PDB file of C-alpha atoms in Angstrom:
ATOM      1  CA  MET H  26      -9.199 -24.253  18.295  1.00 66.00           C
ATOM      2  CA  ALA H  27      -7.989 -24.819  14.766  1.00 76.00           C
ATOM      3  CA  LEU H  28      -9.154 -22.660  11.915  1.00 79.00           C
ATOM      4  CA  ASP H  29     -12.032 -24.254  10.066  1.00 80.00           C
ATOM      5  CA  TYR H  30     -11.586 -24.056   6.314  1.00 83.00           C
ATOM      6  CA  ASP H  31     -11.447 -26.174   3.209  1.00 85.00           C
ATOM      7  CA  PRO H  32      -7.762 -26.513   2.255  1.00 88.00           C
ATOM      8  CA  SER H  33      -8.671 -27.044  -1.382  1.00 89.00           C
ATOM      9  CA  ILE H  34      -9.386 -23.296  -1.679  1.00 87.00           C
ATOM     10  CA  ILE H  35      -5.674 -22.516  -1.512  1.00 92.00           C
ATOM     11  CA  GLY H  36      -4.300 -21.668  -4.914  1.00 93.00           C
ATOM     12  CA  LYS H  37      -7.678 -21.654  -6.640  1.00 90.00           C
ATOM     13  CA  VAL H  38      -8.790 -18.469  -8.349  1.00 91.00           C
ATOM     14  CA  PHE H  39     -11.937 -17.392  -6.542  1.00 88.00           C
ATOM     15  CA  GLU H  40     -12.546 -14.215  -8.465  1.00 87.00           C
ATOM     16  CA  GLU H  41     -11.708 -12.521 -11.728  1.00 88.00           C
ATOM     17  CA  THR H  42     -13.161  -9.045 -11.811  1.00 88.00           C
ATOM     18  CA  ASP H  43     -14.697  -7.342 -14.792  1.00 89.00           C
ATOM     19  CA  PRO H  44     -12.368  -4.737 -16.305  1.00 92.00           C
ATOM     20  CA  VAL H  45     -12.395  -1.382 -14.531  1.00 90.00           C
ATOM     21  CA  ALA H  46     -11.536   1.698 -16.584  1.00 93.00           C
ATOM     22  CA  VAL H  47      -9.012   4.111 -15.098  1.00 94.00           C
ATOM     23  CA  SER H  48      -9.690   7.759 -15.853  1.00 93.00           C
ATOM     24  CA  ALA H  49      -7.280  10.671 -15.729  1.00 91.00           C
ATOM     25  CA  GLN H  50      -9.629  12.297 -13.221  1.00 92.00           C
ATOM     26  CA  GLU H  51      -9.379   9.324 -10.870  1.00 93.00           C
ATOM     27  CA  ILE H  52      -5.609   9.541 -10.932  1.00 93.00           C
ATOM     28  CA  LYS H  53      -5.794  13.307 -10.300  1.00 92.00           C
ATOM     29  CA  ASP H  54      -8.207  12.774  -7.395  1.00 94.00           C
ATOM     30  CA  PHE H  55      -5.891  10.168  -5.903  1.00 95.00           C
ATOM     31  CA  CYS H  56      -2.900  12.502  -6.255  1.00 96.00           C
ATOM     32  CA  ALA H  57      -4.859  15.312  -4.594  1.00 95.00           C
ATOM     33  CA  ALA H  58      -5.975  13.045  -1.743  1.00 96.00           C
ATOM     34  CA  VAL H  59      -2.424  12.039  -0.812  1.00 96.00           C
ATOM     35  CA  GLY H  60      -0.829  15.421  -1.568  1.00 95.00           C
ATOM     36  CA  GLU H  61       1.072  14.054  -4.546  1.00 95.00           C
ATOM     37  CA  THR H  62       3.277  16.609  -6.312  1.00 90.00           C
ATOM     38  CA  ASN H  63       5.848  14.283  -7.881  1.00 89.00           C
ATOM     39  CA  PRO H  64       6.202  15.492 -11.502  1.00 87.00           C
ATOM     40  CA  TRP H  65       6.260  11.935 -12.859  1.00 88.00           C
ATOM     41  CA  TYR H  66       2.615  11.691 -11.808  1.00 90.00           C
ATOM     42  CA  THR H  67       1.423  15.253 -12.218  1.00 89.00           C
ATOM     43  CA  ASP H  68       3.421  17.133 -14.878  1.00 88.00           C
ATOM     44  CA  GLU H  69       3.397  16.108 -18.553  1.00 87.00           C
ATOM     45  CA  ALA H  70       6.611  17.901 -19.522  1.00 90.00           C
ATOM     46  CA  ALA H  71       8.618  16.639 -16.568  1.00 86.00           C
ATOM     47  CA  ALA H  72       7.190  13.144 -16.885  1.00 85.00           C
ATOM     48  CA  ARG H  73       8.454  12.882 -20.471  1.00 87.00           C
ATOM     49  CA  LYS H  74      12.002  13.028 -19.076  1.00 84.00           C
ATOM     50  CA  GLY H  75      11.276  10.403 -16.441  1.00 80.00           C
ATOM     51  CA  PRO H  76      11.446   6.616 -16.674  1.00 81.00           C
ATOM     52  CA  TYR H  77       7.866   6.207 -17.923  1.00 85.00           C
ATOM     53  CA  GLY H  78       7.964   8.822 -20.695  1.00 87.00           C
ATOM     54  CA  GLU H  79       4.514  10.154 -19.790  1.00 88.00           C
ATOM     55  CA  VAL H  80       2.330  10.851 -16.774  1.00 89.00           C
ATOM     56  CA  VAL H  81       1.392   7.637 -14.995  1.00 95.00           C
ATOM     57  CA  ALA H  82      -0.471   6.898 -11.790  1.00 96.00           C
ATOM     58  CA  PRO H  83       1.582   6.837  -8.588  1.00 97.00           C
ATOM     59  CA  PRO H  84       2.481   3.225  -7.797  1.00 96.00           C
ATOM     60  CA  MET H  85       0.298   3.095  -4.690  1.00 96.00           C
ATOM     61  CA  PHE H  86      -2.744   3.873  -6.856  1.00 96.00           C
ATOM     62  CA  ALA H  87      -2.727   0.130  -7.556  1.00 95.00           C
ATOM     63  CA  LEU H  88      -4.119  -0.412  -4.065  1.00 93.00           C
ATOM     64  CA  THR H  89      -7.347   1.329  -4.980  1.00 92.00           C
ATOM     65  CA  PHE H  90      -8.360  -1.695  -7.044  1.00 88.00           C
ATOM     66  CA  ARG H  91     -10.366  -3.777  -4.620  1.00 73.00           C
ATOM     67  CA  ASN H  92      -9.757  -7.445  -4.216  1.00 64.00           C
ATOM     68  CA  GLY H  93     -12.782  -9.658  -3.989  1.00 58.00           C
ATOM     69  CA  ARG H  94     -14.128 -10.874  -0.685  1.00 61.00           C
ATOM     70  CA  HIS H  95     -15.697 -14.110  -1.827  1.00 66.00           C
ATOM     71  CA  PHE H  96     -13.057 -16.176  -0.070  1.00 67.00           C
ATOM     72  CA  PHE H  97     -14.756 -15.233   3.217  1.00 65.00           C
ATOM     73  CA  GLN H  98     -17.456 -17.717   2.351  1.00 63.00           C
ATOM     74  CA  ASN H  99     -14.922 -20.522   2.579  1.00 65.00           C
ATOM     75  CA  ILE H 100     -13.202 -19.409   5.763  1.00 67.00           C
ATOM     76  CA  PRO H 101     -15.967 -19.345   8.399  1.00 63.00           C
ATOM     77  CA  HIS H 102     -13.840 -17.998  11.222  1.00 63.00           C
ATOM     78  CA  PHE H 103     -12.688 -15.148   9.093  1.00 62.00           C
ATOM     79  CA  GLY H 104     -16.259 -14.006   8.726  1.00 55.00           C
ATOM     80  CA  LYS H 105     -16.469 -13.557  12.492  1.00 55.00           C
ATOM     81  CA  GLY H 106     -14.153 -10.621  12.411  1.00 64.00           C
ATOM     82  CA  GLY H 107     -10.700 -10.257  11.021  1.00 73.00           C
ATOM     83  CA  PHE H 108      -8.242  -7.437  10.694  1.00 82.00           C
ATOM     84  CA  ASP H 109      -6.561  -5.991   7.681  1.00 87.00           C
ATOM     85  CA  ALA H 110      -2.925  -6.778   8.434  1.00 92.00           C
ATOM     86  CA  GLY H 111      -1.145  -5.222   5.490  1.00 94.00           C
ATOM     87  CA  ARG H 112      -0.229  -5.317   1.844  1.00 95.00           C
ATOM     88  CA  ASP H 113       2.793  -6.558  -0.055  1.00 97.00           C
ATOM     89  CA  VAL H 114       3.018  -5.153  -3.541  1.00 98.00           C
ATOM     90  CA  GLU H 115       5.332  -5.836  -6.432  1.00 98.00           C
ATOM     91  CA  PHE H 116       5.045  -3.122  -9.058  1.00 98.00           C
ATOM     92  CA  VAL H 117       5.638  -4.482 -12.560  1.00 97.00           C
ATOM     93  CA  LYS H 118       4.259  -1.853 -14.932  1.00 96.00           C
ATOM     94  CA  PRO H 119       2.747   1.576 -14.367  1.00 96.00           C
ATOM     95  CA  VAL H 120      -0.988   2.252 -14.541  1.00 96.00           C
ATOM     96  CA  ARG H 121      -2.009   4.830 -17.114  1.00 94.00           C
ATOM     97  CA  ALA H 122      -5.209   6.751 -17.706  1.00 92.00           C
ATOM     98  CA  GLY H 123      -7.336   4.751 -20.125  1.00 94.00           C
ATOM     99  CA  ASP H 124      -6.168   1.385 -18.821  1.00 96.00           C
ATOM    100  CA  GLN H 125      -8.762  -1.323 -18.277  1.00 96.00           C
ATOM    101  CA  ILE H 126      -7.745  -3.132 -15.099  1.00 95.00           C
ATOM    102  CA  THR H 127      -8.665  -6.655 -14.070  1.00 93.00           C
ATOM    103  CA  LEU H 128      -7.858  -8.450 -10.807  1.00 92.00           C
ATOM    104  CA  VAL H 129      -7.493 -12.203 -10.610  1.00 91.00           C
ATOM    105  CA  SER H 130      -7.403 -13.348  -6.988  1.00 91.00           C
ATOM    106  CA  HIS H 131      -6.655 -16.544  -5.124  1.00 91.00           C
ATOM    107  CA  VAL H 132      -5.927 -17.529  -1.528  1.00 91.00           C
ATOM    108  CA  LYS H 133      -2.154 -17.811  -1.422  1.00 94.00           C
ATOM    109  CA  GLU H 134      -1.727 -19.154   2.076  1.00 94.00           C
ATOM    110  CA  ILE H 135      -3.431 -19.700   5.406  1.00 91.00           C
ATOM    111  CA  TYR H 136      -1.515 -20.366   8.590  1.00 91.00           C
ATOM    112  CA  GLU H 137      -1.820 -20.135  12.335  1.00 91.00           C
ATOM    113  CA  LYS H 138       0.579 -18.677  14.853  1.00 90.00           C
ATOM    114  CA  THR H 139       0.525 -18.251  18.598  1.00 91.00           C
ATOM    115  CA  GLY H 140       1.962 -15.050  19.941  1.00 84.00           C
ATOM    116  CA  ARG H 141       1.838 -13.031  23.145  1.00 85.00           C
ATOM    117  CA  SER H 142      -1.821 -12.214  22.636  1.00 81.00           C
ATOM    118  CA  GLY H 143      -2.879 -15.782  21.878  1.00 88.00           C
ATOM    119  CA  ALA H 144      -3.584 -17.912  18.844  1.00 88.00           C
ATOM    120  CA  MET H 145      -4.064 -16.079  15.580  1.00 88.00           C
ATOM    121  CA  TYR H 146      -4.667 -17.060  11.989  1.00 88.00           C
ATOM    122  CA  PHE H 147      -3.334 -15.364   8.908  1.00 90.00           C
ATOM    123  CA  VAL H 148      -4.763 -15.367   5.405  1.00 89.00           C
ATOM    124  CA  THR H 149      -2.985 -14.017   2.347  1.00 92.00           C
ATOM    125  CA  VAL H 150      -4.976 -13.305  -0.790  1.00 91.00           C
ATOM    126  CA  ARG H 151      -2.920 -12.661  -3.888  1.00 94.00           C
ATOM    127  CA  SER H 152      -4.395 -10.463  -6.589  1.00 93.00           C
ATOM    128  CA  THR H 153      -2.690 -10.256  -9.937  1.00 95.00           C
ATOM    129  CA  VAL H 154      -3.479  -6.907 -11.507  1.00 96.00           C
ATOM    130  CA  LYS H 155      -3.523  -6.865 -15.310  1.00 97.00           C
ATOM    131  CA  ASN H 156      -4.199  -4.231 -17.908  1.00 97.00           C
ATOM    132  CA  GLN H 157      -6.152  -4.464 -21.170  1.00 97.00           C
ATOM    133  CA  ASN H 158      -3.097  -5.940 -22.918  1.00 97.00           C
ATOM    134  CA  LYS H 159      -3.008  -8.812 -20.408  1.00 97.00           C
ATOM    135  CA  GLU H 160       0.217  -7.348 -19.052  1.00 97.00           C
ATOM    136  CA  VAL H 161       0.783  -7.770 -15.337  1.00 98.00           C
ATOM    137  CA  VAL H 162       0.756  -4.373 -13.673  1.00 97.00           C
ATOM    138  CA  ALA H 163       1.259  -5.534 -10.095  1.00 97.00           C
ATOM    139  CA  HIS H 164       1.027  -8.444  -7.719  1.00 97.00           C
ATOM    140  CA  ILE H 165      -0.738  -7.497  -4.500  1.00 95.00           C
ATOM    141  CA  ASP H 166      -0.760  -9.726  -1.445  1.00 95.00           C
ATOM    142  CA  HIS H 167      -3.611  -8.717   0.857  1.00 91.00           C
ATOM    143  CA  ARG H 168      -2.854  -9.981   4.358  1.00 92.00           C
ATOM    144  CA  PHE H 169      -5.590 -10.506   6.926  1.00 89.00           C
ATOM    145  CA  MET H 170      -5.475 -11.838  10.447  1.00 88.00           C
ATOM    146  CA  GLY H 171      -7.896 -12.855  13.156  1.00 85.00           C
ATOM    147  CA  ARG H 172      -8.053 -14.474  16.567  1.00 83.00           C
ATOM    148  CA  LEU H 173      -8.777 -18.144  16.946  1.00 82.00           C
TER     149      LEU H 173
ATOM    150  CA  MET E  19      22.267  13.416   4.829  1.00 43.00           C
ATOM    151  CA  SER E  20      18.974  15.065   5.643  1.00 45.00           C
ATOM    152  CA  GLY E  21      17.060  12.472   3.700  1.00 48.00           C
ATOM    153  CA  LYS E  22      14.991  15.159   2.030  1.00 52.00           C
ATOM    154  CA  GLU E  23      16.381  14.421  -1.406  1.00 59.00           C
ATOM    155  CA  VAL E  24      18.935  12.150  -2.987  1.00 64.00           C
ATOM    156  CA  LYS E  25      20.607  13.212  -6.207  1.00 71.00           C
ATOM    157  CA  THR E  26      22.234   9.919  -7.219  1.00 84.00           C
ATOM    158  CA  LEU E  27      22.418   6.365  -5.957  1.00 87.00           C
ATOM    159  CA  GLU E  28      26.116   6.918  -5.234  1.00 88.00           C
ATOM    160  CA  ASN E  29      25.147   9.490  -2.581  1.00 88.00           C
ATOM    161  CA  ILE E  30      23.028   7.031  -0.664  1.00 93.00           C
ATOM    162  CA  GLN E  31      24.402   5.261   2.349  1.00 94.00           C
ATOM    163  CA  ILE E  32      23.033   2.743   4.798  1.00 96.00           C
ATOM    164  CA  GLY E  33      21.555   4.650   7.706  1.00 97.00           C
ATOM    165  CA  ASP E  34      20.572   7.735   5.705  1.00 96.00           C
ATOM    166  CA  ASN E  35      17.385   9.180   7.111  1.00 97.00           C
ATOM    167  CA  ILE E  36      14.229   9.546   5.046  1.00 97.00           C
ATOM    168  CA  GLY E  37      12.098  12.204   6.670  1.00 95.00           C
ATOM    169  CA  PRO E  38      10.954  12.718   9.346  1.00 97.00           C
ATOM    170  CA  GLN E  39       7.952  14.452   7.879  1.00 97.00           C
ATOM    171  CA  PRO E  40       5.094  15.675  10.077  1.00 97.00           C
ATOM    172  CA  LEU E  41       1.740  14.114   9.249  1.00 97.00           C
ATOM    173  CA  PHE E  42      -1.604  15.451  10.421  1.00 97.00           C
ATOM    174  CA  LEU E  43      -4.600  13.822   8.774  1.00 97.00           C
ATOM    175  CA  ALA E  44      -7.754  15.900   9.037  1.00 97.00           C
ATOM    176  CA  LYS E  45     -10.945  13.843   8.980  1.00 97.00           C
ATOM    177  CA  ASP E  46     -11.974  15.510   5.742  1.00 97.00           C
ATOM    178  CA  SER E  47      -8.643  14.505   4.197  1.00 97.00           C
ATOM    179  CA  VAL E  48      -9.349  10.900   5.106  1.00 97.00           C
ATOM    180  CA  ARG E  49     -12.838  11.201   3.616  1.00 97.00           C
ATOM    181  CA  ALA E  50     -11.317  12.711   0.449  1.00 96.00           C
ATOM    182  CA  TYR E  51      -9.033   9.694   0.165  1.00 95.00           C
ATOM    183  CA  CYS E  52     -12.016   7.395   0.643  1.00 95.00           C
ATOM    184  CA  ASN E  53     -13.857   9.191  -2.146  1.00 93.00           C
ATOM    185  CA  ALA E  54     -10.829   8.853  -4.415  1.00 93.00           C
ATOM    186  CA  ALA E  55     -10.174   5.217  -3.553  1.00 91.00           C
ATOM    187  CA  GLY E  56     -13.663   3.753  -3.655  1.00 88.00           C
ATOM    188  CA  LEU E  57     -14.004   3.530   0.118  1.00 89.00           C
ATOM    189  CA  ALA E  58     -16.651   6.202   0.645  1.00 89.00           C
ATOM    190  CA  GLY E  59     -19.177   3.558   1.663  1.00 88.00           C
ATOM    191  CA  VAL E  60     -17.098   2.154   4.509  1.00 90.00           C
ATOM    192  CA  PRO E  61     -18.350   3.861   7.705  1.00 93.00           C
ATOM    193  CA  ARG E  62     -15.319   3.058   9.865  1.00 93.00           C
ATOM    194  CA  PHE E  63     -13.295   5.362   7.606  1.00 95.00           C
ATOM    195  CA  THR E  64     -15.777   8.180   7.305  1.00 96.00           C
ATOM    196  CA  ASP E  65     -18.068   8.420  10.342  1.00 96.00           C
ATOM    197  CA  ASP E  66     -17.103   8.627  14.024  1.00 97.00           C
ATOM    198  CA  GLU E  67     -20.401   7.372  15.415  1.00 97.00           C
ATOM    199  CA  LEU E  68     -20.656   4.393  13.097  1.00 96.00           C
ATOM    200  CA  ALA E  69     -17.013   3.549  13.708  1.00 95.00           C
ATOM    201  CA  ARG E  70     -17.657   3.546  17.477  1.00 96.00           C
ATOM    202  CA  LYS E  71     -20.456   1.049  16.931  1.00 94.00           C
ATOM    203  CA  GLU E  72     -17.777  -1.240  15.481  1.00 90.00           C
ATOM    204  CA  GLY E  73     -15.775  -0.893  18.690  1.00 91.00           C
ATOM    205  CA  LEU E  74     -13.298   1.603  17.315  1.00 92.00           C
ATOM    206  CA  PRO E  75     -12.399   4.850  19.090  1.00 94.00           C
ATOM    207  CA  GLY E  76     -13.736   6.808  16.115  1.00 96.00           C
ATOM    208  CA  MET E  77     -13.154   6.865  12.383  1.00 97.00           C
ATOM    209  CA  ILE E  78      -9.799   5.469  11.382  1.00 97.00           C
ATOM    210  CA  THR E  79      -7.544   5.987   8.401  1.00 97.00           C
ATOM    211  CA  PRO E  80      -7.754   3.233   5.766  1.00 95.00           C
ATOM    212  CA  GLY E  81      -4.679   1.039   5.794  1.00 95.00           C
ATOM    213  CA  ASN E  82      -4.292   1.656   2.097  1.00 94.00           C
ATOM    214  CA  MET E  83      -4.136   5.410   2.712  1.00 97.00           C
ATOM    215  CA  SER E  84      -1.359   4.926   5.244  1.00 97.00           C
ATOM    216  CA  ALA E  85       0.393   2.673   2.746  1.00 97.00           C
ATOM    217  CA  ALA E  86      -0.054   5.299   0.020  1.00 97.00           C
ATOM    218  CA  LEU E  87       1.482   8.002   2.227  1.00 98.00           C
ATOM    219  CA  ILE E  88       4.410   5.751   3.062  1.00 98.00           C
ATOM    220  CA  GLY E  89       4.855   4.970  -0.621  1.00 97.00           C
ATOM    221  CA  LYS E  90       4.762   8.666  -1.399  1.00 97.00           C
ATOM    222  CA  LEU E  91       7.526   9.397   1.113  1.00 97.00           C
ATOM    223  CA  VAL E  92       9.668   6.790  -0.640  1.00 97.00           C
ATOM    224  CA  THR E  93       8.950   8.070  -4.137  1.00 95.00           C
ATOM    225  CA  ASP E  94       9.485  11.705  -3.058  1.00 94.00           C
ATOM    226  CA  TRP E  95      12.870  10.678  -1.692  1.00 95.00           C
ATOM    227  CA  ALA E  96      13.884   8.554  -4.672  1.00 94.00           C
ATOM    228  CA  GLN E  97      12.522  10.536  -7.616  1.00 89.00           C
ATOM    229  CA  PRO E  98      15.342  13.123  -7.821  1.00 88.00           C
ATOM    230  CA  ALA E  99      17.796  10.236  -8.317  1.00 89.00           C
ATOM    231  CA  ASN E 100      15.519   8.550 -10.881  1.00 89.00           C
ATOM    232  CA  GLY E 101      14.492   5.898  -8.395  1.00 93.00           C
ATOM    233  CA  ARG E 102      11.326   3.863  -8.936  1.00 93.00           C
ATOM    234  CA  LEU E 103       9.422   2.051  -6.230  1.00 96.00           C
ATOM    235  CA  VAL E 104       9.412  -1.598  -7.304  1.00 97.00           C
ATOM    236  CA  ARG E 105       8.277  -3.354  -4.123  1.00 98.00           C
ATOM    237  CA  ILE E 106       6.702  -2.446  -0.837  1.00 98.00           C
ATOM    238  CA  GLY E 107       5.493  -4.495   2.099  1.00 98.00           C
ATOM    239  CA  THR E 108       3.332  -2.763   4.678  1.00 98.00           C
ATOM    240  CA  THR E 109       2.112  -4.007   8.046  1.00 97.00           C
ATOM    241  CA  TYR E 110      -0.852  -2.361   9.733  1.00 96.00           C
ATOM    242  CA  ARG E 111       0.027  -2.722  13.414  1.00 95.00           C
ATOM    243  CA  SER E 112      -2.422  -0.306  15.050  1.00 94.00           C
ATOM    244  CA  PRO E 113      -5.205   1.946  13.748  1.00 95.00           C
ATOM    245  CA  VAL E 114      -4.063   5.318  12.480  1.00 97.00           C
ATOM    246  CA  LEU E 115      -6.419   7.878  13.990  1.00 97.00           C
ATOM    247  CA  PRO E 116      -7.083  11.146  12.170  1.00 98.00           C
ATOM    248  CA  GLU E 117      -6.300  14.470  13.829  1.00 97.00           C
ATOM    249  CA  HIS E 118      -3.228  13.314  15.683  1.00 97.00           C
ATOM    250  CA  ASN E 119       0.290  14.609  15.327  1.00 97.00           C
ATOM    251  CA  LEU E 120       1.981  11.791  13.469  1.00 98.00           C
ATOM    252  CA  SER E 121       5.227  11.532  11.606  1.00 98.00           C
ATOM    253  CA  LEU E 122       6.426   9.649   8.558  1.00 98.00           C
ATOM    254  CA  GLN E 123      10.024   8.566   8.668  1.00 98.00           C
ATOM    255  CA  GLY E 124      12.536   5.900   7.862  1.00 98.00           C
ATOM    256  CA  PHE E 125      16.051   5.126   6.811  1.00 98.00           C
ATOM    257  CA  VAL E 126      18.108   3.243   4.262  1.00 98.00           C
ATOM    258  CA  THR E 127      18.865  -0.336   5.299  1.00 98.00           C
ATOM    259  CA  GLN E 128      20.735  -1.640   2.273  1.00 98.00           C
ATOM    260  CA  VAL E 129      22.375  -0.351  -0.890  1.00 96.00           C
ATOM    261  CA  ASP E 130      23.294  -2.604  -3.814  1.00 96.00           C
ATOM    262  CA  HIS E 131      25.358  -0.746  -6.389  1.00 92.00           C
ATOM    263  CA  SER E 132      25.551  -3.711  -8.749  1.00 93.00           C
ATOM    264  CA  GLU E 133      21.765  -4.051  -8.857  1.00 94.00           C
ATOM    265  CA  HIS E 134      21.188  -0.282  -8.582  1.00 95.00           C
ATOM    266  CA  THR E 135      18.765  -0.799  -5.708  1.00 97.00           C
ATOM    267  CA  ALA E 136      18.253   0.433  -2.177  1.00 97.00           C
ATOM    268  CA  GLU E 137      16.162  -1.076   0.595  1.00 98.00           C
ATOM    269  CA  VAL E 138      14.436   1.236   3.039  1.00 98.00           C
ATOM    270  CA  ASP E 139      12.424   0.912   6.225  1.00 98.00           C
ATOM    271  CA  ILE E 140       9.591   3.432   6.645  1.00 98.00           C
ATOM    272  CA  TRP E 141       6.942   3.854   9.296  1.00 98.00           C
ATOM    273  CA  ILE E 142       4.175   6.078  10.642  1.00 98.00           C
ATOM    274  CA  GLU E 143       4.698   7.007  14.258  1.00 98.00           C
ATOM    275  CA  ASN E 144       2.310   8.621  16.740  1.00 97.00           C
ATOM    276  CA  GLU E 145       2.965  11.201  19.458  1.00 96.00           C
ATOM    277  CA  ASP E 146       4.074   8.445  21.856  1.00 96.00           C
ATOM    278  CA  GLY E 147       6.640   7.025  19.454  1.00 96.00           C
ATOM    279  CA  ASP E 148       4.503   3.978  18.660  1.00 97.00           C
ATOM    280  CA  ARG E 149       4.965   2.672  15.144  1.00 98.00           C
ATOM    281  CA  LEU E 150       1.439   2.265  13.802  1.00 98.00           C
ATOM    282  CA  VAL E 151       2.244   1.190  10.254  1.00 98.00           C
ATOM    283  CA  THR E 152       5.606  -0.191   9.201  1.00 98.00           C
ATOM    284  CA  ALA E 153       6.973  -0.919   5.770  1.00 98.00           C
ATOM    285  CA  THR E 154       9.978  -2.129   3.870  1.00 98.00           C
ATOM    286  CA  ALA E 155      10.478  -1.089   0.282  1.00 98.00           C
ATOM    287  CA  THR E 156      12.831  -1.607  -2.622  1.00 98.00           C
ATOM    288  CA  VAL E 157      13.776   1.249  -4.932  1.00 97.00           C
ATOM    289  CA  LYS E 158      15.392   0.666  -8.319  1.00 96.00           C
ATOM    290  CA  PHE E 159      17.532   3.503  -9.639  1.00 94.00           C
ATOM    291  CA  GLU E 160      17.735   3.990 -13.395  1.00 83.00           C
ATOM    292  CA  PRO E 161      20.297   6.041 -15.286  1.00 70.00           C
ATOM    293  CA  LYS E 162      18.934   9.468 -16.098  1.00 58.00           C
ATOM    294  CA  ALA E 163      17.832   9.958 -19.710  1.00 53.00           C
TER     295      ALA E 163
END
């Protein structure tokens, strides 16, 4: 059974989020939750000597910005149960406390593959993460998969 | 090399170990991550009973938390040599269950002295040696200020 979807959704932006403010407390909470002790992310004096010149969020903090889910509406089979398959992230600029973050998301690709466990489909949603200066902070590819 | 720390890019060689580092995720630690990452309202990550109703064995660790821990292992390893994480690709192969004896580990797969980069493979492994989450990452090393 082929995946039922409208191919015109590929490449089209399906969501641009409202800006989300990043607070210093959120970055601290994230650091605490993953046991972060790296001085570039936790220590002002040490961070000044590092590549960013000040405390920034750990790179993986970028994954806490949620991509939209509206593309589900256009991929009926996906709505019947898919799995989160992974993330590919390119880090362009660090996130700092006080940033206003926006995600612009589109379906990058959809494909099918048959493996040992049967026919599967794969959906990649690309979110471009930007700050208040319209600078790209990161590109995040959210990969999902499901059974056909 | 133990893989615990690298002092300069010149010290890094293909095959150098990163970790292993023991990883035990208490359920409350997973819930703390969910609170910090905006996932507190997702029952499969916070509540055993509700997760079982979804067909899972119990609450599971968010994929993004596993990815964050893998990223942290890379940045912990690279930071002493002024290495920045510039790319990571993670694959969630099997659910990571809290309160198991896991390990985080990996090794260097490529070193490019002209580009000042290293490629690494990292994964989370369970007690049976199954790789639950795998990743490849690129680290860019900058001259120290």
